[in-house]
Amino acid sequence: MQDSRPLSAQILLVEDNPGDIRLTQEAFEQGRIENDLHVVSDGAAAIDFLRQEGEYEDAPRPDIILLDLNLPRMDGQDVLEALKSDPQMRSIPVIVLTSSQAEEDIVQSYELHANAYLTKPVNPDEFIDTVRAFEKFWFSVVRLPPEDDQV
């Protein structure tokens, strides 16, 4: 049986906290999955990246998106809504990775069709463990849609 996972996973991290970006990069570097981690620091840049507009005209289509909710310019819920309402992008899995434990954020994220909701641990080692668990699950267990699965 042939393995259908990409040789190198394209991951878009939408995060404005430099410390969380560094921890996420560290976790992926130490992981077993080859990946290209692309980082944008606000919601408007995430939409530009996904639509390959402006400075992101050569951006790859991500296999998965890690999305913080508390972002400048355009918050994560708005990004999620825009993404899931666009037929070209809605099949890209979106994992909300945020510090918010608010029930209304969890409910709204799932109503907007987030694929998972992870709360960032405060402890750096636990944060890295969370990212590694995410990586193992999403790239070793789950079958992601092929890139040409666009309407």
JSON list of C-alpha atoms in Angstrom, two decimals, residues 19-96:
[
{"chain": "A", "resi": 19, "resn": "GLY", "atom": "CA", "xyz": [7.74, 33.10, 22.10]},
{"chain": "A", "resi": 20, "resn": "ASP", "atom": "CA", "xyz": [5.00, 30.76, 20.88]},
{"chain": "A", "resi": 21, "resn": "ILE", "atom": "CA", "xyz": [6.41, 30.90, 17.34]},
{"chain": "A", "resi": 22, "resn": "ARG", "atom": "CA", "xyz": [9.84, 29.89, 18.66]},
{"chain": "A", "resi": 23, "resn": "LEU", "atom": "CA", "xyz": [8.42, 27.03, 20.74]},
{"chain": "A", "resi": 24, "resn": "THR", "atom": "CA", "xyz": [6.38, 25.75, 17.81]},
{"chain": "A", "resi": 25, "resn": "GLN", "atom": "CA", "xyz": [9.43, 25.87, 15.53]},
{"chain": "A", "resi": 26, "resn": "GLU", "atom": "CA", "xyz": [11.49, 24.02, 18.14]},
{"chain": "A", "resi": 27, "resn": "ALA", "atom": "CA", "xyz": [8.85, 21.32, 18.52]},
{"chain": "A", "resi": 28, "resn": "PHE", "atom": "CA", "xyz": [8.63, 20.75, 14.77]},
{"chain": "A", "resi": 29, "resn": "GLU", "atom": "CA", "xyz": [12.42, 20.76, 14.36]},
{"chain": "A", "resi": 30, "resn": "GLN", "atom": "CA", "xyz": [12.68, 17.99, 16.95]},
{"chain": "A", "resi": 31, "resn": "GLY", "atom": "CA", "xyz": [9.77, 16.06, 15.45]},
{"chain": "A", "resi": 32, "resn": "ARG", "atom": "CA", "xyz": [9.94, 13.18, 13.01]},
{"chain": "A", "resi": 33, "resn": "ILE", "atom": "CA", "xyz": [7.91, 14.72, 10.22]},
{"chain": "A", "resi": 34, "resn": "GLU", "atom": "CA", "xyz": [9.66, 16.73, 7.54]},
{"chain": "A", "resi": 35, "resn": "ASN", "atom": "CA", "xyz": [7.85, 20.03, 7.33]},
{"chain": "A", "resi": 36, "resn": "ASP", "atom": "CA", "xyz": [8.00, 23.51, 5.99]},
{"chain": "A", "resi": 37, "resn": "LEU", "atom": "CA", "xyz": [6.65, 25.81, 8.69]},
{"chain": "A", "resi": 38, "resn": "HIS", "atom": "CA", "xyz": [5.44, 29.12, 7.29]},
{"chain": "A", "resi": 39, "resn": "VAL", "atom": "CA", "xyz": [4.63, 31.86, 9.79]},
{"chain": "A", "resi": 40, "resn": "VAL", "atom": "CA", "xyz": [2.41, 34.92, 9.48]},
{"chain": "A", "resi": 41, "resn": "SER", "atom": "CA", "xyz": [1.73, 37.17, 12.43]},
{"chain": "A", "resi": 42, "resn": "ASP", "atom": "CA", "xyz": [-1.77, 38.49, 11.79]},
{"chain": "A", "resi": 43, "resn": "GLY", "atom": "CA", "xyz": [-5.07, 37.42, 10.30]},
{"chain": "A", "resi": 44, "resn": "ALA", "atom": "CA", "xyz": [-4.92, 39.66, 7.25]},
{"chain": "A", "resi": 45, "resn": "ALA", "atom": "CA", "xyz": [-1.51, 38.24, 6.31]},
{"chain": "A", "resi": 46, "resn": "ALA", "atom": "CA", "xyz": [-2.94, 34.72, 6.74]},
{"chain": "A", "resi": 47, "resn": "ILE", "atom": "CA", "xyz": [-5.66, 35.47, 4.17]},
{"chain": "A", "resi": 48, "resn": "ASP", "atom": "CA", "xyz": [-3.07, 36.97, 1.78]},
{"chain": "A", "resi": 49, "resn": "PHE", "atom": "CA", "xyz": [-0.89, 33.86, 2.21]},
{"chain": "A", "resi": 50, "resn": "LEU", "atom": "CA", "xyz": [-3.81, 31.52, 1.53]},
{"chain": "A", "resi": 51, "resn": "ARG", "atom": "CA", "xyz": [-4.96, 33.49, -1.50]},
{"chain": "A", "resi": 52, "resn": "GLN", "atom": "CA", "xyz": [-1.34, 33.86, -2.70]},
{"chain": "A", "resi": 53, "resn": "GLU", "atom": "CA", "xyz": [-1.66, 37.64, -2.84]},
{"chain": "A", "resi": 54, "resn": "GLY", "atom": "CA", "xyz": [0.91, 40.40, -2.43]},
{"chain": "A", "resi": 55, "resn": "GLU", "atom": "CA", "xyz": [4.21, 39.25, -0.94]},
{"chain": "A", "resi": 56, "resn": "TYR", "atom": "CA", "xyz": [2.79, 35.71, -0.72]},
{"chain": "A", "resi": 57, "resn": "GLU", "atom": "CA", "xyz": [2.17, 35.16, -4.44]},
{"chain": "A", "resi": 58, "resn": "ASP", "atom": "CA", "xyz": [4.53, 32.14, -4.40]},
{"chain": "A", "resi": 59, "resn": "ALA", "atom": "CA", "xyz": [3.21, 30.71, -1.13]},
{"chain": "A", "resi": 60, "resn": "PRO", "atom": "CA", "xyz": [2.41, 26.99, -1.13]},
{"chain": "A", "resi": 61, "resn": "ARG", "atom": "CA", "xyz": [-1.03, 25.68, -0.27]},
{"chain": "A", "resi": 62, "resn": "PRO", "atom": "CA", "xyz": [-0.76, 24.52, 3.36]},
{"chain": "A", "resi": 63, "resn": "ASP", "atom": "CA", "xyz": [-1.57, 20.93, 4.28]},
{"chain": "A", "resi": 64, "resn": "ILE", "atom": "CA", "xyz": [-2.74, 22.21, 7.65]},
{"chain": "A", "resi": 65, "resn": "ILE", "atom": "CA", "xyz": [-3.17, 25.54, 9.46]},
{"chain": "A", "resi": 66, "resn": "LEU", "atom": "CA", "xyz": [-2.40, 26.26, 13.11]},
{"chain": "A", "resi": 67, "resn": "LEU", "atom": "CA", "xyz": [-4.45, 29.32, 14.00]},
{"chain": "A", "resi": 68, "resn": "ASP", "atom": "CA", "xyz": [-4.27, 31.54, 17.06]},
{"chain": "A", "resi": 69, "resn": "LEU", "atom": "CA", "xyz": [-7.49, 33.41, 17.89]},
{"chain": "A", "resi": 70, "resn": "ASN", "atom": "CA", "xyz": [-6.08, 36.61, 19.38]},
{"chain": "A", "resi": 71, "resn": "LEU", "atom": "CA", "xyz": [-4.49, 38.26, 16.36]},
{"chain": "A", "resi": 72, "resn": "PRO", "atom": "CA", "xyz": [-3.96, 41.84, 15.20]},
{"chain": "A", "resi": 73, "resn": "ARG", "atom": "CA", "xyz": [-5.72, 43.30, 12.14]},
{"chain": "A", "resi": 74, "resn": "MET", "atom": "CA", "xyz": [-8.11, 40.35, 11.74]},
{"chain": "A", "resi": 75, "resn": "ASP", "atom": "CA", "xyz": [-8.82, 37.91, 14.56]},
{"chain": "A", "resi": 76, "resn": "GLY", "atom": "CA", "xyz": [-8.65, 34.14, 14.26]},
{"chain": "A", "resi": 77, "resn": "GLN", "atom": "CA", "xyz": [-12.43, 33.64, 14.22]},
{"chain": "A", "resi": 78, "resn": "ASP", "atom": "CA", "xyz": [-12.69, 35.97, 11.21]},
{"chain": "A", "resi": 79, "resn": "VAL", "atom": "CA", "xyz": [-9.86, 34.11, 9.47]},
{"chain": "A", "resi": 80, "resn": "LEU", "atom": "CA", "xyz": [-11.58, 30.80, 10.16]},
{"chain": "A", "resi": 81, "resn": "GLU", "atom": "CA", "xyz": [-14.90, 32.10, 8.83]},
{"chain": "A", "resi": 82, "resn": "ALA", "atom": "CA", "xyz": [-13.27, 33.44, 5.65]},
{"chain": "A", "resi": 83, "resn": "LEU", "atom": "CA", "xyz": [-11.36, 30.23, 5.08]},
{"chain": "A", "resi": 84, "resn": "LYS", "atom": "CA", "xyz": [-14.24, 27.84, 5.60]},
{"chain": "A", "resi": 85, "resn": "SER", "atom": "CA", "xyz": [-16.59, 29.90, 3.41]},
{"chain": "A", "resi": 86, "resn": "ASP", "atom": "CA", "xyz": [-14.15, 29.80, 0.48]},
{"chain": "A", "resi": 87, "resn": "PRO", "atom": "CA", "xyz": [-14.58, 26.68, -1.72]},
{"chain": "A", "resi": 88, "resn": "GLN", "atom": "CA", "xyz": [-10.88, 26.81, -2.69]},
{"chain": "A", "resi": 89, "resn": "MET", "atom": "CA", "xyz": [-9.68, 26.68, 0.93]},
{"chain": "A", "resi": 90, "resn": "ARG", "atom": "CA", "xyz": [-12.38, 25.03, 3.03]},
{"chain": "A", "resi": 91, "resn": "SER", "atom": "CA", "xyz": [-10.85, 21.55, 2.82]},
{"chain": "A", "resi": 92, "resn": "ILE", "atom": "CA", "xyz": [-7.61, 22.68, 4.50]},
{"chain": "A", "resi": 93, "resn": "PRO", "atom": "CA", "xyz": [-7.72, 21.42, 8.11]},
{"chain": "A", "resi": 94, "resn": "VAL", "atom": "CA", "xyz": [-7.57, 24.23, 10.67]},
{"chain": "A", "resi": 95, "resn": "ILE", "atom": "CA", "xyz": [-6.40, 23.57, 14.20]},
{"chain": "A", "resi": 96, "resn": "VAL", "atom": "CA", "xyz": [-7.09, 26.41, 16.62]}
]
